[in-house]
Amino acid sequence: MSFSEWLHEPWPWYVAGPLIGLIVPLLLIIGNKPFGISSSLRHICAACLPSGIPYFKYNWKHESWNLFFVAGIIIGGAITALWFNNPKPILLNPILVGQFQQQGITNFRGLLPPQLFNWNNLFSAQGFLLVVVGGFLVGFGTRYAGGCTSGHSIMGLSNLQWPSLVATACFMAGGFVTANLIIPIILKW
Amino acid sequence: MKTNELIERPSKEFNNDFEVQSLDEGYIQHSAQDHFPQQKLPYLFAGVLFGILLVKSEVISWFRIQEMFRLQSFHMYGILGSAVIVGIISVWMIKKFDIKTIRGESIQLFPKKFNKGQIYGGLLFGCGWALTGACPGPLFAQIGTGAFIVIITLYSAIAGTWLYGLIRHKLPH
């Protein structure tokens, strides 16, 4: 494998996982910040649409580091897509590939299945559920739970907080039910 | 004299959000200079690093998320598990050796209190995670890679957060 090919390869879990874990001490040492991304959505509400709601009355500027952090994530995504993009289809479990092919998903290139996530499909029940309802549940659920995968499952568990373990177990339970029972129905439509 | 009068706290609001540090009880604002834009650049760079990690590890892939929830791959569990182990060791070392921030401040970590929101909200978020194939971090990373339809997902997530803020006093916590 040439060097340029190697740059485009996806990273195995044992490389990427520990590096993601190091974001926790990195943010603490840079400036005492707890790792957590979903609160950025609350800051965006507090900055743009506070609408007199008490939940959004706080000094969001004090938390604006978080908005710089998510802006960085967008830039990081763009850098990877431009220069280190993996051109090959994603290597999935062949059982899953078989199951998806039976349901009409045949394109495994890219991060999102282009047959489901496209502008035309957005106005069908399928696309509406995956994009709009899904997104709504991400925003509503993370704030109700007080954190997401980064805030609870990584930061909270790193600090040995048992409520974060409860939250993580519920994230997984919700995901198991949806991925195994609800998504197969949505894909049939 | 209190030094942290600057920080506005929502009066009598029940706090179940332990990601907004200035709302934590006992939070001390150390860095007054933190408000200058150039002080935020390190967080931008940390975000760039995290964004690259999210894409290269494929954790922002809708397919990988389905594979995880169908128990058909170890990949996602390996990532989350090894990230948590590194996080636990890091936080332990910070406490054990009293490691300071680059400006020499003591590192403050706040406990997360239990409330039923972690159950109900957690289940709802898990459902959204499986549908969109993304948690909040990956939403931003997916947009960065050029999947612009995810901007709609992000708007919807902001709307979900806003609605939670509006009706939270009626929800069980």
PDB file of N, CA and C in Angstrom, chain A residues 7 9 11 16-17 29 31-33 37-39 42 49 53 55 57 62-64 72 74 78 84 90-91 93 96 99 111 118 131-132 134-135 139 141 143-144 149 151 153 158-159 161 163-164 171 176 178 180 183, chain B residues 10 16-17 19 21-22 27 29 34 40 43 47-48 50 56-57 61-62 64 66-67 69-70 72 82-84 87 95 101-102 106-108 111-112 121 126-127 130 132 135 144 149 153 156-157 161-162 165 168 172:
ATOM      1  N   LEU A   7      -3.226   7.070   3.572  1.00  0.00           N
ATOM      2  CA  LEU A   7      -3.889   8.269   4.106  1.00  0.00           C
ATOM      3  C   LEU A   7      -5.411   8.208   3.927  1.00  0.00           C
ATOM      4  N   GLU A   9      -7.224   5.395   3.968  1.00  0.00           N
ATOM      5  CA  GLU A   9      -7.824   4.242   4.656  1.00  0.00           C
ATOM      6  C   GLU A   9      -8.598   4.701   5.891  1.00  0.00           C
ATOM      7  N   TRP A  11      -9.634   4.347   9.831  1.00  0.00           N
ATOM      8  CA  TRP A  11      -8.798   3.930  10.960  1.00  0.00           C
ATOM      9  C   TRP A  11      -9.503   2.849  11.772  1.00  0.00           C
ATOM     10  N   ALA A  16      -8.516   4.880  16.595  1.00  0.00           N
ATOM     11  CA  ALA A  16      -9.407   6.032  16.737  1.00  0.00           C
ATOM     12  C   ALA A  16      -9.977   6.142  18.160  1.00  0.00           C
ATOM     13  N   GLY A  17     -10.350   5.006  18.772  1.00  0.00           N
ATOM     14  CA  GLY A  17     -10.989   5.034  20.098  1.00  0.00           C
ATOM     15  C   GLY A  17     -10.131   5.728  21.154  1.00  0.00           C
ATOM     16  N   ILE A  29      -7.407  20.309  30.027  1.00  0.00           N
ATOM     17  CA  ILE A  29      -6.113  20.970  30.206  1.00  0.00           C
ATOM     18  C   ILE A  29      -6.047  22.293  29.432  1.00  0.00           C
ATOM     19  N   GLY A  31      -8.532  24.381  29.025  1.00  0.00           N
ATOM     20  CA  GLY A  31      -9.234  25.465  29.713  1.00  0.00           C
ATOM     21  C   GLY A  31     -10.373  24.978  30.582  1.00  0.00           C
ATOM     22  N   ASN A  32     -10.194  23.785  31.227  1.00  0.00           N
ATOM     23  CA  ASN A  32     -11.174  23.362  32.230  1.00  0.00           C
ATOM     24  C   ASN A  32     -12.559  23.109  31.647  1.00  0.00           C
ATOM     25  N   LYS A  33     -12.632  22.589  30.429  1.00  0.00           N
ATOM     26  CA  LYS A  33     -13.941  22.398  29.811  1.00  0.00           C
ATOM     27  C   LYS A  33     -14.318  20.924  29.790  1.00  0.00           C
ATOM     28  N   ILE A  37     -21.080  17.726  23.522  1.00  0.00           N
ATOM     29  CA  ILE A  37     -21.393  18.472  22.310  1.00  0.00           C
ATOM     30  C   ILE A  37     -22.846  18.907  22.240  1.00  0.00           C
ATOM     31  N   SER A  38     -23.775  18.091  22.771  1.00  0.00           N
ATOM     32  CA  SER A  38     -25.180  18.403  22.554  1.00  0.00           C
ATOM     33  C   SER A  38     -25.578  19.733  23.177  1.00  0.00           C
ATOM     34  N   SER A  39     -24.840  20.203  24.200  1.00  0.00           N
ATOM     35  CA  SER A  39     -25.189  21.499  24.796  1.00  0.00           C
ATOM     36  C   SER A  39     -25.021  22.627  23.782  1.00  0.00           C
ATOM     37  N   ARG A  42     -28.265  23.856  22.708  1.00  0.00           N
ATOM     38  CA  ARG A  42     -28.906  24.758  23.674  1.00  0.00           C
ATOM     39  C   ARG A  42     -28.322  26.171  23.559  1.00  0.00           C
ATOM     40  N   LEU A  49     -32.761  32.076  19.489  1.00  0.00           N
ATOM     41  CA  LEU A  49     -34.218  32.026  19.700  1.00  0.00           C
ATOM     42  C   LEU A  49     -34.586  31.897  21.179  1.00  0.00           C
ATOM     43  N   ILE A  53     -37.834  32.058  27.152  1.00  0.00           N
ATOM     44  CA  ILE A  53     -37.946  30.783  27.868  1.00  0.00           C
ATOM     45  C   ILE A  53     -36.844  30.725  28.942  1.00  0.00           C
ATOM     46  N   TYR A  55     -35.268  28.427  30.374  1.00  0.00           N
ATOM     47  CA  TYR A  55     -34.200  27.447  30.115  1.00  0.00           C
ATOM     48  C   TYR A  55     -33.095  28.039  29.236  1.00  0.00           C
ATOM     49  N   LYS A  57     -32.302  31.325  29.316  1.00  0.00           N
ATOM     50  CA  LYS A  57     -31.798  32.571  29.893  1.00  0.00           C
ATOM     51  C   LYS A  57     -30.559  32.267  30.724  1.00  0.00           C
ATOM     52  N   HIS A  62     -20.607  32.788  27.800  1.00  0.00           N
ATOM     53  CA  HIS A  62     -19.671  32.137  28.710  1.00  0.00           C
ATOM     54  C   HIS A  62     -19.345  30.718  28.258  1.00  0.00           C
ATOM     55  N   GLU A  63     -20.239  30.135  27.465  1.00  0.00           N
ATOM     56  CA  GLU A  63     -20.059  28.749  27.008  1.00  0.00           C
ATOM     57  C   GLU A  63     -19.675  28.715  25.525  1.00  0.00           C
ATOM     58  N   SER A  64     -19.309  29.883  24.984  1.00  0.00           N
ATOM     59  CA  SER A  64     -19.141  29.936  23.526  1.00  0.00           C
ATOM     60  C   SER A  64     -17.956  29.103  23.034  1.00  0.00           C
ATOM     61  N   GLY A  72     -15.104  23.701  14.694  1.00  0.00           N
ATOM     62  CA  GLY A  72     -13.915  22.905  14.370  1.00  0.00           C
ATOM     63  C   GLY A  72     -14.286  21.533  13.838  1.00  0.00           C
ATOM     64  N   ILE A  74     -16.911  20.758  12.098  1.00  0.00           N
ATOM     65  CA  ILE A  74     -17.316  20.929  10.697  1.00  0.00           C
ATOM     66  C   ILE A  74     -16.066  21.039   9.811  1.00  0.00           C
ATOM     67  N   ALA A  78     -14.679  18.552   6.840  1.00  0.00           N
ATOM     68  CA  ALA A  78     -14.386  19.025   5.485  1.00  0.00           C
ATOM     69  C   ALA A  78     -12.963  18.651   5.077  1.00  0.00           C
ATOM     70  N   PHE A  84      -8.558  13.265   2.740  1.00  0.00           N
ATOM     71  CA  PHE A  84      -8.315  11.916   3.264  1.00  0.00           C
ATOM     72  C   PHE A  84      -9.534  11.025   3.095  1.00  0.00           C
ATOM     73  N   ILE A  90     -17.931   1.187   2.239  1.00  0.00           N
ATOM     74  CA  ILE A  90     -17.639   0.845   3.633  1.00  0.00           C
ATOM     75  C   ILE A  90     -17.658  -0.681   3.817  1.00  0.00           C
ATOM     76  N   LEU A  91     -16.701  -1.206   4.578  1.00  0.00           N
ATOM     77  CA  LEU A  91     -16.625  -2.655   4.816  1.00  0.00           C
ATOM     78  C   LEU A  91     -17.536  -3.019   5.983  1.00  0.00           C
ATOM     79  N   ASN A  93     -20.394  -5.842   7.924  1.00  0.00           N
ATOM     80  CA  ASN A  93     -20.693  -7.249   8.128  1.00  0.00           C
ATOM     81  C   ASN A  93     -21.525  -7.743   6.928  1.00  0.00           C
ATOM     82  N   LEU A  96     -25.291  -7.905   7.284  1.00  0.00           N
ATOM     83  CA  LEU A  96     -26.010  -6.626   7.203  1.00  0.00           C
ATOM     84  C   LEU A  96     -26.144  -6.185   5.742  1.00  0.00           C
ATOM     85  N   GLN A  99     -28.903  -8.121   4.240  1.00  0.00           N
ATOM     86  CA  GLN A  99     -30.214  -7.651   4.727  1.00  0.00           C
ATOM     87  C   GLN A  99     -30.606  -6.344   4.038  1.00  0.00           C
ATOM     88  N   LEU A 111     -20.956   8.088   3.722  1.00  0.00           N
ATOM     89  CA  LEU A 111     -21.251   7.879   5.133  1.00  0.00           C
ATOM     90  C   LEU A 111     -22.733   7.635   5.363  1.00  0.00           C
ATOM     91  N   ASN A 118     -31.505  11.818   0.632  1.00  0.00           N
ATOM     92  CA  ASN A 118     -31.370  12.748  -0.484  1.00  0.00           C
ATOM     93  C   ASN A 118     -32.560  13.699  -0.459  1.00  0.00           C
ATOM     94  N   VAL A 131     -34.771  11.830   8.669  1.00  0.00           N
ATOM     95  CA  VAL A 131     -34.057  13.108   8.784  1.00  0.00           C
ATOM     96  C   VAL A 131     -34.719  14.030   9.805  1.00  0.00           C
ATOM     97  N   VAL A 132     -36.005  14.309   9.611  1.00  0.00           N
ATOM     98  CA  VAL A 132     -36.650  15.358  10.425  1.00  0.00           C
ATOM     99  C   VAL A 132     -37.030  14.808  11.807  1.00  0.00           C
ATOM    100  N   GLY A 134     -35.976  11.999  13.199  1.00  0.00           N
ATOM    101  CA  GLY A 134     -34.727  11.548  13.833  1.00  0.00           C
ATOM    102  C   GLY A 134     -33.967  12.700  14.452  1.00  0.00           C
ATOM    103  N   GLY A 135     -33.796  13.772  13.687  1.00  0.00           N
ATOM    104  CA  GLY A 135     -33.074  14.940  14.178  1.00  0.00           C
ATOM    105  C   GLY A 135     -33.764  15.558  15.384  1.00  0.00           C
ATOM    106  N   GLY A 139     -32.225  16.139  19.259  1.00  0.00           N
ATOM    107  CA  GLY A 139     -32.175  17.404  19.990  1.00  0.00           C
ATOM    108  C   GLY A 139     -32.984  17.362  21.277  1.00  0.00           C
ATOM    109  N   GLY A 141     -34.148  14.618  22.940  1.00  0.00           N
ATOM    110  CA  GLY A 141     -33.680  13.563  23.855  1.00  0.00           C
ATOM    111  C   GLY A 141     -32.388  13.919  24.562  1.00  0.00           C
ATOM    112  N   ARG A 143     -31.157  16.865  25.332  1.00  0.00           N
ATOM    113  CA  ARG A 143     -31.316  17.873  26.381  1.00  0.00           C
ATOM    114  C   ARG A 143     -32.118  17.327  27.563  1.00  0.00           C
ATOM    115  N   TYR A 144     -33.111  16.488  27.262  1.00  0.00           N
ATOM    116  CA  TYR A 144     -33.899  15.855  28.341  1.00  0.00           C
ATOM    117  C   TYR A 144     -32.969  14.981  29.181  1.00  0.00           C
ATOM    118  N   THR A 149     -23.747  11.173  23.560  1.00  0.00           N
ATOM    119  CA  THR A 149     -22.701  10.157  23.588  1.00  0.00           C
ATOM    120  C   THR A 149     -21.390  10.732  24.131  1.00  0.00           C
ATOM    121  N   GLY A 151     -21.067  13.696  26.061  1.00  0.00           N
ATOM    122  CA  GLY A 151     -21.224  14.223  27.417  1.00  0.00           C
ATOM    123  C   GLY A 151     -21.455  13.153  28.466  1.00  0.00           C
ATOM    124  N   SER A 153     -21.679   9.346  27.686  1.00  0.00           N
ATOM    125  CA  SER A 153     -21.015   8.063  27.487  1.00  0.00           C
ATOM    126  C   SER A 153     -19.496   8.174  27.550  1.00  0.00           C
ATOM    127  N   SER A 158     -16.028   8.625  32.013  1.00  0.00           N
ATOM    128  CA  SER A 158     -14.617   8.856  32.369  1.00  0.00           C
ATOM    129  C   SER A 158     -14.498   9.367  33.797  1.00  0.00           C
ATOM    130  N   ASN A 159     -15.504  10.144  34.226  1.00  0.00           N
ATOM    131  CA  ASN A 159     -15.506  10.678  35.589  1.00  0.00           C
ATOM    132  C   ASN A 159     -16.307   9.769  36.530  1.00  0.00           C
ATOM    133  N   GLN A 161     -19.408   8.633  36.653  1.00  0.00           N
ATOM    134  CA  GLN A 161     -20.711   9.115  37.109  1.00  0.00           C
ATOM    135  C   GLN A 161     -21.777   8.075  36.781  1.00  0.00           C
ATOM    136  N   PRO A 163     -25.092   8.151  36.949  1.00  0.00           N
ATOM    137  CA  PRO A 163     -26.227   8.574  36.112  1.00  0.00           C
ATOM    138  C   PRO A 163     -25.886   8.538  34.613  1.00  0.00           C
ATOM    139  N   SER A 164     -24.603   8.745  34.283  1.00  0.00           N
ATOM    140  CA  SER A 164     -24.198   8.676  32.878  1.00  0.00           C
ATOM    141  C   SER A 164     -24.266   7.246  32.359  1.00  0.00           C
ATOM    142  N   PHE A 171     -29.622   5.080  25.981  1.00  0.00           N
ATOM    143  CA  PHE A 171     -29.302   5.400  24.572  1.00  0.00           C
ATOM    144  C   PHE A 171     -29.299   4.090  23.784  1.00  0.00           C
ATOM    145  N   PHE A 176     -31.377   0.048  20.040  1.00  0.00           N
ATOM    146  CA  PHE A 176     -31.628  -1.364  19.709  1.00  0.00           C
ATOM    147  C   PHE A 176     -33.042  -1.551  19.181  1.00  0.00           C
ATOM    148  N   THR A 178     -35.130   0.719  17.933  1.00  0.00           N
ATOM    149  CA  THR A 178     -35.364   1.431  16.675  1.00  0.00           C
ATOM    150  C   THR A 178     -34.678   0.733  15.498  1.00  0.00           C
ATOM    151  N   ASN A 180     -33.646  -2.378  15.150  1.00  0.00           N
ATOM    152  CA  ASN A 180     -34.073  -3.755  14.854  1.00  0.00           C
ATOM    153  C   ASN A 180     -35.549  -3.878  14.527  1.00  0.00           C
ATOM    154  N   ILE A 183     -36.661   0.549  12.009  1.00  0.00           N
ATOM    155  CA  ILE A 183     -36.014   0.853  10.718  1.00  0.00           C
ATOM    156  C   ILE A 183     -36.353  -0.181   9.641  1.00  0.00           C
TER     157      ILE A 183
ATOM    158  N   PRO B  10     -30.216  31.158  35.715  1.00  0.00           N
ATOM    159  CA  PRO B  10     -31.663  31.227  35.606  1.00  0.00           C
ATOM    160  C   PRO B  10     -32.256  30.987  37.001  1.00  0.00           C
ATOM    161  N   ASN B  16     -30.762  20.076  35.060  1.00  0.00           N
ATOM    162  CA  ASN B  16     -30.462  18.664  34.765  1.00  0.00           C
ATOM    163  C   ASN B  16     -29.435  18.586  33.644  1.00  0.00           C
ATOM    164  N   ASP B  17     -28.812  19.724  33.336  1.00  0.00           N
ATOM    165  CA  ASP B  17     -27.900  19.796  32.201  1.00  0.00           C
ATOM    166  C   ASP B  17     -26.506  20.059  32.754  1.00  0.00           C
ATOM    167  N   GLU B  19     -23.747  19.965  31.195  1.00  0.00           N
ATOM    168  CA  GLU B  19     -22.787  20.334  30.155  1.00  0.00           C
ATOM    169  C   GLU B  19     -22.662  21.841  30.063  1.00  0.00           C
ATOM    170  N   GLN B  21     -21.386  24.521  32.039  1.00  0.00           N
ATOM    171  CA  GLN B  21     -20.544  24.580  33.226  1.00  0.00           C
ATOM    172  C   GLN B  21     -20.897  25.750  34.137  1.00  0.00           C
ATOM    173  N   SER B  22     -21.268  26.893  33.528  1.00  0.00           N
ATOM    174  CA  SER B  22     -21.519  28.068  34.357  1.00  0.00           C
ATOM    175  C   SER B  22     -22.788  27.919  35.180  1.00  0.00           C
ATOM    176  N   TYR B  27     -19.477  26.504  40.722  1.00  0.00           N
ATOM    177  CA  TYR B  27     -18.566  26.802  39.618  1.00  0.00           C
ATOM    178  C   TYR B  27     -17.876  28.133  39.864  1.00  0.00           C
ATOM    179  N   GLN B  29     -15.523  30.997  38.122  1.00  0.00           N
ATOM    180  CA  GLN B  29     -14.984  31.447  36.840  1.00  0.00           C
ATOM    181  C   GLN B  29     -13.549  31.889  37.050  1.00  0.00           C
ATOM    182  N   ASP B  34     -10.877  34.681  29.112  1.00  0.00           N
ATOM    183  CA  ASP B  34     -11.447  33.642  28.263  1.00  0.00           C
ATOM    184  C   ASP B  34     -12.438  34.213  27.241  1.00  0.00           C
ATOM    185  N   LYS B  40     -10.358  31.378  22.161  1.00  0.00           N
ATOM    186  CA  LYS B  40     -11.223  30.250  21.796  1.00  0.00           C
ATOM    187  C   LYS B  40     -10.579  29.381  20.724  1.00  0.00           C
ATOM    188  N   TYR B  43      -9.917  25.663  21.172  1.00  0.00           N
ATOM    189  CA  TYR B  43     -11.102  24.793  21.123  1.00  0.00           C
ATOM    190  C   TYR B  43     -11.480  24.490  19.682  1.00  0.00           C
ATOM    191  N   GLY B  47     -11.599  20.855  18.058  1.00  0.00           N
ATOM    192  CA  GLY B  47     -12.760  20.420  17.281  1.00  0.00           C
ATOM    193  C   GLY B  47     -12.339  19.853  15.933  1.00  0.00           C
ATOM    194  N   VAL B  48     -11.366  20.504  15.274  1.00  0.00           N
ATOM    195  CA  VAL B  48     -10.872  20.009  13.983  1.00  0.00           C
ATOM    196  C   VAL B  48     -10.344  18.591  14.169  1.00  0.00           C
ATOM    197  N   PHE B  50     -11.092  16.425  16.512  1.00  0.00           N
ATOM    198  CA  PHE B  50     -12.203  15.510  16.802  1.00  0.00           C
ATOM    199  C   PHE B  50     -13.001  15.210  15.538  1.00  0.00           C
ATOM    200  N   LYS B  56     -12.634   9.572  10.119  1.00  0.00           N
ATOM    201  CA  LYS B  56     -11.700   8.483   9.835  1.00  0.00           C
ATOM    202  C   LYS B  56     -12.088   7.187  10.554  1.00  0.00           C
ATOM    203  N   SER B  57     -12.729   7.296  11.696  1.00  0.00           N
ATOM    204  CA  SER B  57     -13.123   6.092  12.442  1.00  0.00           C
ATOM    205  C   SER B  57     -14.475   5.567  11.961  1.00  0.00           C
ATOM    206  N   SER B  61     -20.877   7.147  10.341  1.00  0.00           N
ATOM    207  CA  SER B  61     -21.542   6.443   9.248  1.00  0.00           C
ATOM    208  C   SER B  61     -22.867   5.848   9.715  1.00  0.00           C
ATOM    209  N   TRP B  62     -23.911   6.123   8.966  1.00  0.00           N
ATOM    210  CA  TRP B  62     -25.245   5.566   9.267  1.00  0.00           C
ATOM    211  C   TRP B  62     -25.165   4.033   9.269  1.00  0.00           C
ATOM    212  N   ARG B  64     -22.542   2.100   9.991  1.00  0.00           N
ATOM    213  CA  ARG B  64     -21.856   1.599  11.199  1.00  0.00           C
ATOM    214  C   ARG B  64     -22.797   1.610  12.402  1.00  0.00           C
ATOM    215  N   GLN B  66     -26.093   1.270  12.323  1.00  0.00           N
ATOM    216  CA  GLN B  66     -27.035   0.142  12.190  1.00  0.00           C
ATOM    217  C   GLN B  66     -26.350  -1.160  12.598  1.00  0.00           C
ATOM    218  N   GLU B  67     -25.083  -1.310  12.156  1.00  0.00           N
ATOM    219  CA  GLU B  67     -24.303  -2.505  12.467  1.00  0.00           C
ATOM    220  C   GLU B  67     -24.134  -2.653  13.983  1.00  0.00           C
ATOM    221  N   PHE B  69     -26.117  -1.391  16.402  1.00  0.00           N
ATOM    222  CA  PHE B  69     -27.376  -1.704  17.091  1.00  0.00           C
ATOM    223  C   PHE B  69     -27.915  -3.082  16.715  1.00  0.00           C
ATOM    224  N   ARG B  70     -27.437  -3.644  15.603  1.00  0.00           N
ATOM    225  CA  ARG B  70     -27.843  -5.010  15.260  1.00  0.00           C
ATOM    226  C   ARG B  70     -26.829  -6.030  15.763  1.00  0.00           C
ATOM    227  N   GLN B  72     -23.790  -6.571  14.986  1.00  0.00           N
ATOM    228  CA  GLN B  72     -23.123  -7.281  13.891  1.00  0.00           C
ATOM    229  C   GLN B  72     -21.664  -6.889  13.741  1.00  0.00           C
ATOM    230  N   SER B  82     -12.727   1.775  24.213  1.00  0.00           N
ATOM    231  CA  SER B  82     -11.338   2.222  24.397  1.00  0.00           C
ATOM    232  C   SER B  82     -11.291   3.717  24.704  1.00  0.00           C
ATOM    233  N   ALA B  83     -12.228   4.507  24.145  1.00  0.00           N
ATOM    234  CA  ALA B  83     -12.271   5.939  24.466  1.00  0.00           C
ATOM    235  C   ALA B  83     -12.570   6.133  25.948  1.00  0.00           C
ATOM    236  N   VAL B  84     -13.510   5.329  26.491  1.00  0.00           N
ATOM    237  CA  VAL B  84     -13.879   5.472  27.909  1.00  0.00           C
ATOM    238  C   VAL B  84     -12.707   5.050  28.799  1.00  0.00           C
ATOM    239  N   GLY B  87     -10.286   7.753  28.784  1.00  0.00           N
ATOM    240  CA  GLY B  87     -10.868   8.866  29.540  1.00  0.00           C
ATOM    241  C   GLY B  87     -10.785   8.636  31.043  1.00  0.00           C
ATOM    242  N   LYS B  95      -6.710  13.842  38.631  1.00  0.00           N
ATOM    243  CA  LYS B  95      -7.030  13.980  40.059  1.00  0.00           C
ATOM    244  C   LYS B  95      -5.842  13.566  40.924  1.00  0.00           C
ATOM    245  N   THR B 101      -4.528  23.217  34.451  1.00  0.00           N
ATOM    246  CA  THR B 101      -4.712  23.629  33.056  1.00  0.00           C
ATOM    247  C   THR B 101      -3.452  24.367  32.596  1.00  0.00           C
ATOM    248  N   ILE B 102      -3.383  24.682  31.287  1.00  0.00           N
ATOM    249  CA  ILE B 102      -2.200  25.377  30.780  1.00  0.00           C
ATOM    250  C   ILE B 102      -2.027  26.748  31.425  1.00  0.00           C
ATOM    251  N   SER B 106      -6.720  24.961  38.811  1.00  0.00           N
ATOM    252  CA  SER B 106      -7.104  23.603  39.202  1.00  0.00           C
ATOM    253  C   SER B 106      -8.235  23.131  38.300  1.00  0.00           C
ATOM    254  N   ILE B 107      -8.235  21.855  37.957  1.00  0.00           N
ATOM    255  CA  ILE B 107      -9.278  21.344  37.075  1.00  0.00           C
ATOM    256  C   ILE B 107     -10.528  21.033  37.895  1.00  0.00           C
ATOM    257  N   GLN B 108     -11.656  21.578  37.453  1.00  0.00           N
ATOM    258  CA  GLN B 108     -12.928  21.388  38.163  1.00  0.00           C
ATOM    259  C   GLN B 108     -13.760  20.344  37.437  1.00  0.00           C
ATOM    260  N   PRO B 111     -20.135  16.632  39.604  1.00  0.00           N
ATOM    261  CA  PRO B 111     -20.919  15.391  39.537  1.00  0.00           C
ATOM    262  C   PRO B 111     -22.185  15.588  38.713  1.00  0.00           C
ATOM    263  N   LYS B 112     -22.663  14.522  38.086  1.00  0.00           N
ATOM    264  CA  LYS B 112     -23.928  14.557  37.358  1.00  0.00           C
ATOM    265  C   LYS B 112     -24.970  13.898  38.253  1.00  0.00           C
ATOM    266  N   GLY B 121     -35.250  10.733  28.349  1.00  0.00           N
ATOM    267  CA  GLY B 121     -34.509  11.446  27.319  1.00  0.00           C
ATOM    268  C   GLY B 121     -33.522  10.515  26.624  1.00  0.00           C
ATOM    269  N   GLY B 126     -31.715   7.694  21.917  1.00  0.00           N
ATOM    270  CA  GLY B 126     -31.272   6.437  21.299  1.00  0.00           C
ATOM    271  C   GLY B 126     -32.043   6.163  20.016  1.00  0.00           C
ATOM    272  N   CYS B 127     -33.344   6.445  20.060  1.00  0.00           N
ATOM    273  CA  CYS B 127     -34.213   6.290  18.904  1.00  0.00           C
ATOM    274  C   CYS B 127     -33.753   7.209  17.770  1.00  0.00           C
ATOM    275  N   ALA B 130     -30.403   6.062  16.135  1.00  0.00           N
ATOM    276  CA  ALA B 130     -30.528   4.976  15.163  1.00  0.00           C
ATOM    277  C   ALA B 130     -31.143   5.476  13.852  1.00  0.00           C
ATOM    278  N   THR B 132     -31.145   8.706  12.501  1.00  0.00           N
ATOM    279  CA  THR B 132     -30.293   9.618  11.735  1.00  0.00           C
ATOM    280  C   THR B 132     -28.898   9.043  11.510  1.00  0.00           C
ATOM    281  N   CYS B 135     -25.165  11.153  16.406  1.00  0.00           N
ATOM    282  CA  CYS B 135     -25.410  11.911  17.616  1.00  0.00           C
ATOM    283  C   CYS B 135     -24.957  13.346  17.313  1.00  0.00           C
ATOM    284  N   GLY B 144     -19.858  18.832   7.530  1.00  0.00           N
ATOM    285  CA  GLY B 144     -18.521  19.197   7.056  1.00  0.00           C
ATOM    286  C   GLY B 144     -18.078  18.367   5.865  1.00  0.00           C
ATOM    287  N   ILE B 149     -27.726  17.603   3.338  1.00  0.00           N
ATOM    288  CA  ILE B 149     -29.087  17.301   3.794  1.00  0.00           C
ATOM    289  C   ILE B 149     -29.133  17.219   5.319  1.00  0.00           C
ATOM    290  N   THR B 153     -31.402  17.922   9.362  1.00  0.00           N
ATOM    291  CA  THR B 153     -31.374  17.162  10.620  1.00  0.00           C
ATOM    292  C   THR B 153     -30.944  18.072  11.775  1.00  0.00           C
ATOM    293  N   SER B 156     -33.630  20.455  12.742  1.00  0.00           N
ATOM    294  CA  SER B 156     -34.653  19.726  13.474  1.00  0.00           C
ATOM    295  C   SER B 156     -34.195  19.435  14.909  1.00  0.00           C
ATOM    296  N   ALA B 157     -32.908  19.140  15.061  1.00  0.00           N
ATOM    297  CA  ALA B 157     -32.365  18.901  16.410  1.00  0.00           C
ATOM    298  C   ALA B 157     -32.416  20.181  17.242  1.00  0.00           C
ATOM    299  N   THR B 161     -34.462  20.724  20.726  1.00  0.00           N
ATOM    300  CA  THR B 161     -33.882  21.309  21.937  1.00  0.00           C
ATOM    301  C   THR B 161     -34.746  22.471  22.425  1.00  0.00           C
ATOM    302  N   TRP B 162     -35.184  23.305  21.478  1.00  0.00           N
ATOM    303  CA  TRP B 162     -36.006  24.471  21.818  1.00  0.00           C
ATOM    304  C   TRP B 162     -37.329  24.027  22.439  1.00  0.00           C
ATOM    305  N   GLY B 165     -36.912  22.961  25.919  1.00  0.00           N
ATOM    306  CA  GLY B 165     -36.812  24.124  26.809  1.00  0.00           C
ATOM    307  C   GLY B 165     -38.172  24.718  27.123  1.00  0.00           C
ATOM    308  N   ARG B 168     -40.304  21.752  29.292  1.00  0.00           N
ATOM    309  CA  ARG B 168     -39.612  20.890  30.261  1.00  0.00           C
ATOM    310  C   ARG B 168     -40.279  20.854  31.644  1.00  0.00           C
ATOM    311  N   PRO B 172     -41.781  14.704  33.241  1.00  0.00           N
ATOM    312  CA  PRO B 172     -41.261  14.079  34.470  1.00  0.00           C
ATOM    313  C   PRO B 172     -39.736  14.097  34.491  1.00  0.00           C
TER     314      PRO B 172
END
